[in-house]
Amino acid sequence: MLQCTALTDIPELDAFVALLDMENGPDHPPDVLALYDHLLCELGEHDEYTEHAARLWPVELPDVRDLWMFWTGTGAHRVYRFDERPICQAVSRRLPIRHTRVCRLFAQHSATHSWDVTDPLGDLLTDIAREEVRRLYEEADEQDDTD
């Protein structure tokens, strides 16, 4: 399933208050807000009745809640809220190769788990970055050979 392409700006004052109110929030909330101009919905494609969702602050500790921004609508019609949610407990395992993936979304999310959501643009950018790193290493090796 393709990733939802909804994008929203961050209401900075409300986000700042939400980060400050978190029990395990960041030490310096302005640094977190400086990282983002916009948030992209992390869910798979969904209907217009499902809220968009993007993680604003990942706590990444067991039994702790991450801060998510949920929104519907756009522009002047956008309605948003911040909510701390526990992480989804779903795990995908491939036994022959002992490969395990965890869902990166919040508990009780709608639709599919994160491992089934594909981001074609993100995949393309990753491939371009990998190719550029390969090219740079090859150039460095060639440079070493001529020295």
C-alpha atoms as a printed R data frame, in Angstrom:
    type eleno elety resid chain resno       x       y      z
1   ATOM     1    CA   MET     A     1   0.000   0.000  0.000
2   ATOM     2    CA   LEU     A     2   1.304   3.446 -0.872
3   ATOM     3    CA   GLN     A     3   1.917   6.011  1.837
4   ATOM     4    CA   CYS     A     4  -0.601   8.820  2.236
5   ATOM     5    CA   THR     A     5   0.751  12.025  0.699
6   ATOM     6    CA   ALA     A     6  -0.993  14.503  3.026
7   ATOM     7    CA   LEU     A     7   1.399  17.185  4.216
8   ATOM     8    CA   THR     A     8   0.776  19.846  6.850
9   ATOM     9    CA   ASP     A     9   2.665  22.636  8.503
10  ATOM    10    CA   ILE     A    10   3.235  22.415 12.242
11  ATOM    11    CA   PRO     A    11   1.304  24.788 14.489
12  ATOM    12    CA   GLU     A    12   4.450  25.761 16.398
13  ATOM    13    CA   LEU     A    13   2.967  27.193 19.572
14  ATOM    14    CA   ASP     A    14   0.624  24.240 20.149
15  ATOM    15    CA   ALA     A    15   3.396  21.785 19.262
16  ATOM    16    CA   PHE     A    16   5.742  23.529 21.701
17  ATOM    17    CA   VAL     A    17   3.167  23.246 24.498
18  ATOM    18    CA   ALA     A    18   2.532  19.570 23.673
19  ATOM    19    CA   LEU     A    19   6.278  18.827 23.780
20  ATOM    20    CA   LEU     A    20   6.649  20.667 27.086
21  ATOM    21    CA   ASP     A    21   3.742  18.736 28.610
22  ATOM    22    CA   MET     A    22   5.216  15.320 27.747
23  ATOM    23    CA   GLU     A    23   6.534  13.275 30.657
24  ATOM    24    CA   ASN     A    24   9.481  12.023 28.583
25  ATOM    25    CA   GLY     A    25   9.618  14.917 26.169
26  ATOM    26    CA   PRO     A    26  12.712  16.490 24.673
27  ATOM    27    CA   ASP     A    27  15.105  18.506 26.823
28  ATOM    28    CA   HIS     A    28  14.853  21.472 24.464
29  ATOM    29    CA   PRO     A    29  11.565  21.532 22.453
30  ATOM    30    CA   PRO     A    30  12.653  24.382 20.124
31  ATOM    31    CA   ASP     A    31  15.377  22.080 18.745
32  ATOM    32    CA   VAL     A    32  12.731  19.512 17.810
33  ATOM    33    CA   LEU     A    33  10.569  22.092 16.095
34  ATOM    34    CA   ALA     A    34  13.608  23.441 14.215
35  ATOM    35    CA   LEU     A    35  13.965  20.012 12.541
36  ATOM    36    CA   TYR     A    36  10.621  20.165 10.780
37  ATOM    37    CA   ASP     A    37   8.751  22.666  8.667
38  ATOM    38    CA   HIS     A    38   6.045  20.205  7.706
39  ATOM    39    CA   LEU     A    39   4.847  16.740  8.657
40  ATOM    40    CA   LEU     A    40   3.915  13.985  6.210
41  ATOM    41    CA   CYS     A    41   1.173  11.523  7.107
42  ATOM    42    CA   GLU     A    42   2.808   8.208  8.002
43  ATOM    43    CA   LEU     A    43  -0.261   6.056  7.381
44  ATOM    44    CA   GLY     A    44  -0.994   4.116  4.234
45  ATOM    45    CA   GLU     A    45  -3.520   5.585  1.826
46  ATOM    46    CA   HIS     A    46  -6.856   6.115  3.569
47  ATOM    47    CA   ASP     A    47 -10.255   7.740  3.108
48  ATOM    48    CA   GLU     A    48 -11.062  11.338  3.979
49  ATOM    49    CA   TYR     A    49 -12.800  10.295  7.200
50  ATOM    50    CA   THR     A    50  -9.596   8.917  8.726
51  ATOM    51    CA   GLU     A    51  -7.321  11.396 10.459
52  ATOM    52    CA   HIS     A    52  -3.843  11.884  9.059
53  ATOM    53    CA   ALA     A    53  -1.090  11.103 11.566
54  ATOM    54    CA   ALA     A    54   2.587  11.951 11.915
55  ATOM    55    CA   ARG     A    55   4.937  11.344 14.826
56  ATOM    56    CA   LEU     A    56   6.372  14.578 16.167
57  ATOM    57    CA   TRP     A    57   8.505  13.153 18.984
58  ATOM    58    CA   PRO     A    58   9.549   9.479 19.253
59  ATOM    59    CA   VAL     A    59  10.350   8.525 22.837
60  ATOM    60    CA   GLU     A    60  11.501   5.010 21.857
61  ATOM    61    CA   LEU     A    61  11.362   3.609 25.388
62  ATOM    62    CA   PRO     A    62   9.282   0.572 26.318
63  ATOM    63    CA   ASP     A    63   5.816   1.384 27.638
64  ATOM    64    CA   VAL     A    64   6.199   5.092 26.891
65  ATOM    65    CA   ARG     A    65   4.045   7.134 24.563
66  ATOM    66    CA   ASP     A    66   5.265   9.003 21.465
67  ATOM    67    CA   LEU     A    67   3.814  12.403 20.565
68  ATOM    68    CA   TRP     A    68   1.711  12.336 17.402
69  ATOM    69    CA   MET     A    69  -0.018  15.071 15.475
70  ATOM    70    CA   PHE     A    70  -3.400  14.140 14.002
71  ATOM    71    CA   TRP     A    71  -5.231  16.322 11.483
72  ATOM    72    CA   THR     A    72  -8.019  16.478  8.957
73  ATOM    73    CA   GLY     A    73  -8.672  19.039  6.270
74  ATOM    74    CA   THR     A    74  -6.284  21.590  4.814
75  ATOM    75    CA   GLY     A    75  -5.628  25.312  5.044
76  ATOM    76    CA   ALA     A    76  -8.262  27.238  6.989
77  ATOM    77    CA   HIS     A    77 -10.329  24.047  7.239
78  ATOM    78    CA   ARG     A    78  -7.598  22.053  8.950
79  ATOM    79    CA   VAL     A    79  -8.448  20.664 12.370
80  ATOM    80    CA   TYR     A    80  -5.554  19.225 14.356
81  ATOM    81    CA   ARG     A    81  -4.678  17.804 17.740
82  ATOM    82    CA   PHE     A    82  -1.635  16.409 19.532
83  ATOM    83    CA   ASP     A    83  -1.852  13.142 21.406
84  ATOM    84    CA   GLU     A    84   0.577  10.852 23.181
85  ATOM    85    CA   ARG     A    85   0.069   7.285 21.996
86  ATOM    86    CA   PRO     A    86   1.799   4.003 22.802
87  ATOM    87    CA   ILE     A    87   3.537   2.220 19.947
88  ATOM    88    CA   CYS     A    88   1.739  -0.551 18.059
89  ATOM    89    CA   GLN     A    89   2.769  -3.955 19.425
90  ATOM    90    CA   ALA     A    90   2.460  -5.777 16.077
91  ATOM    91    CA   VAL     A    91   5.532  -7.697 14.932
92  ATOM    92    CA   SER     A    92   6.188  -9.382 11.583
93  ATOM    93    CA   ARG     A    93   8.529 -12.357 11.647
94  ATOM    94    CA   ARG     A    94  10.054 -14.384  8.833
95  ATOM    95    CA   LEU     A    95  11.219 -17.510 10.583
96  ATOM    96    CA   PRO     A    96  13.609 -19.099  8.088
97  ATOM    97    CA   ILE     A    97  15.796 -16.001  8.030
98  ATOM    98    CA   ARG     A    98  14.928 -14.738 11.535
99  ATOM    99    CA   HIS     A    99  13.947 -11.350 10.164
100 ATOM   100    CA   THR     A   100  11.739  -9.296 12.507
101 ATOM   101    CA   ARG     A   101  10.009  -5.999 11.834
102 ATOM   102    CA   VAL     A   102   7.970  -3.953 14.270
103 ATOM   103    CA   CYS     A   103   5.193  -1.573 13.373
104 ATOM   104    CA   ARG     A   104   6.333   2.037 13.804
105 ATOM   105    CA   LEU     A   105   2.797   3.427 14.063
106 ATOM   106    CA   PHE     A   106   0.716   4.098 17.160
107 ATOM   107    CA   ALA     A   107  -1.399   1.459 18.898
108 ATOM   108    CA   GLN     A   108  -4.848   0.868 17.396
109 ATOM   109    CA   HIS     A   109  -4.032   2.667 14.142
110 ATOM   110    CA   SER     A   110  -6.363   2.206 11.223
111 ATOM   111    CA   ALA     A   111  -5.500   0.203  8.134
112 ATOM   112    CA   THR     A   112  -2.207  -1.531  7.520
113 ATOM   113    CA   HIS     A   113   0.971  -1.756  9.613
114 ATOM   114    CA   SER     A   114   4.001   0.376  8.734
115 ATOM   115    CA   TRP     A   115   5.920  -2.491  7.089
116 ATOM   116    CA   ASP     A   116   3.203  -2.696  4.424
117 ATOM   117    CA   VAL     A   117   3.344   1.034  3.616
118 ATOM   118    CA   THR     A   118   5.651   1.959  0.774
119 ATOM   119    CA   ASP     A   119   6.980   5.415  0.055
120 ATOM   120    CA   PRO     A   120   8.089   5.490 -3.605
121 ATOM   121    CA   LEU     A   121   9.727   8.930 -3.278
122 ATOM   122    CA   GLY     A   122  11.592   7.895 -0.117
123 ATOM   123    CA   ASP     A   123  12.713   4.678 -1.814
124 ATOM   124    CA   LEU     A   124  13.910   6.646 -4.851
125 ATOM   125    CA   LEU     A   125  15.855   9.118 -2.686
126 ATOM   126    CA   THR     A   126  17.418   6.233 -0.755
127 ATOM   127    CA   ASP     A   127  18.514   4.574 -4.010
128 ATOM   128    CA   ILE     A   128  19.992   7.855 -5.272
129 ATOM   129    CA   ALA     A   129  21.877   8.384 -2.001
130 ATOM   130    CA   ARG     A   130  23.256   4.820 -2.075
131 ATOM   131    CA   GLU     A   131  24.410   5.261 -5.673
132 ATOM   132    CA   GLU     A   132  26.094   8.565 -4.802
133 ATOM   133    CA   VAL     A   133  27.925   6.959 -1.847
134 ATOM   134    CA   ARG     A   134  29.085   4.118 -4.138
135 ATOM   135    CA   ARG     A   135  30.309   6.640 -6.708
136 ATOM   136    CA   LEU     A   136  32.203   8.631 -4.072
137 ATOM   137    CA   TYR     A   137  33.901   5.502 -2.726
138 ATOM   138    CA   GLU     A   138  34.889   4.436 -6.249
139 ATOM   139    CA   GLU     A   139  36.360   7.897 -6.927
140 ATOM   140    CA   ALA     A   140  38.286   7.748 -3.641
141 ATOM   141    CA   ASP     A   141  39.644   4.291 -4.540
142 ATOM   142    CA   GLU     A   142  40.699   5.533 -7.989
143 ATOM   143    CA   GLN     A   143  42.382   8.557 -6.403
144 ATOM   144    CA   ASP     A   144  44.274   6.265 -3.975
145 ATOM   145    CA   ASP     A   145  45.441   4.105 -6.905
146 ATOM   146    CA   THR     A   146  46.889   7.110 -8.774
147 ATOM   147    CA   ASP     A   147  48.741   8.460 -5.720
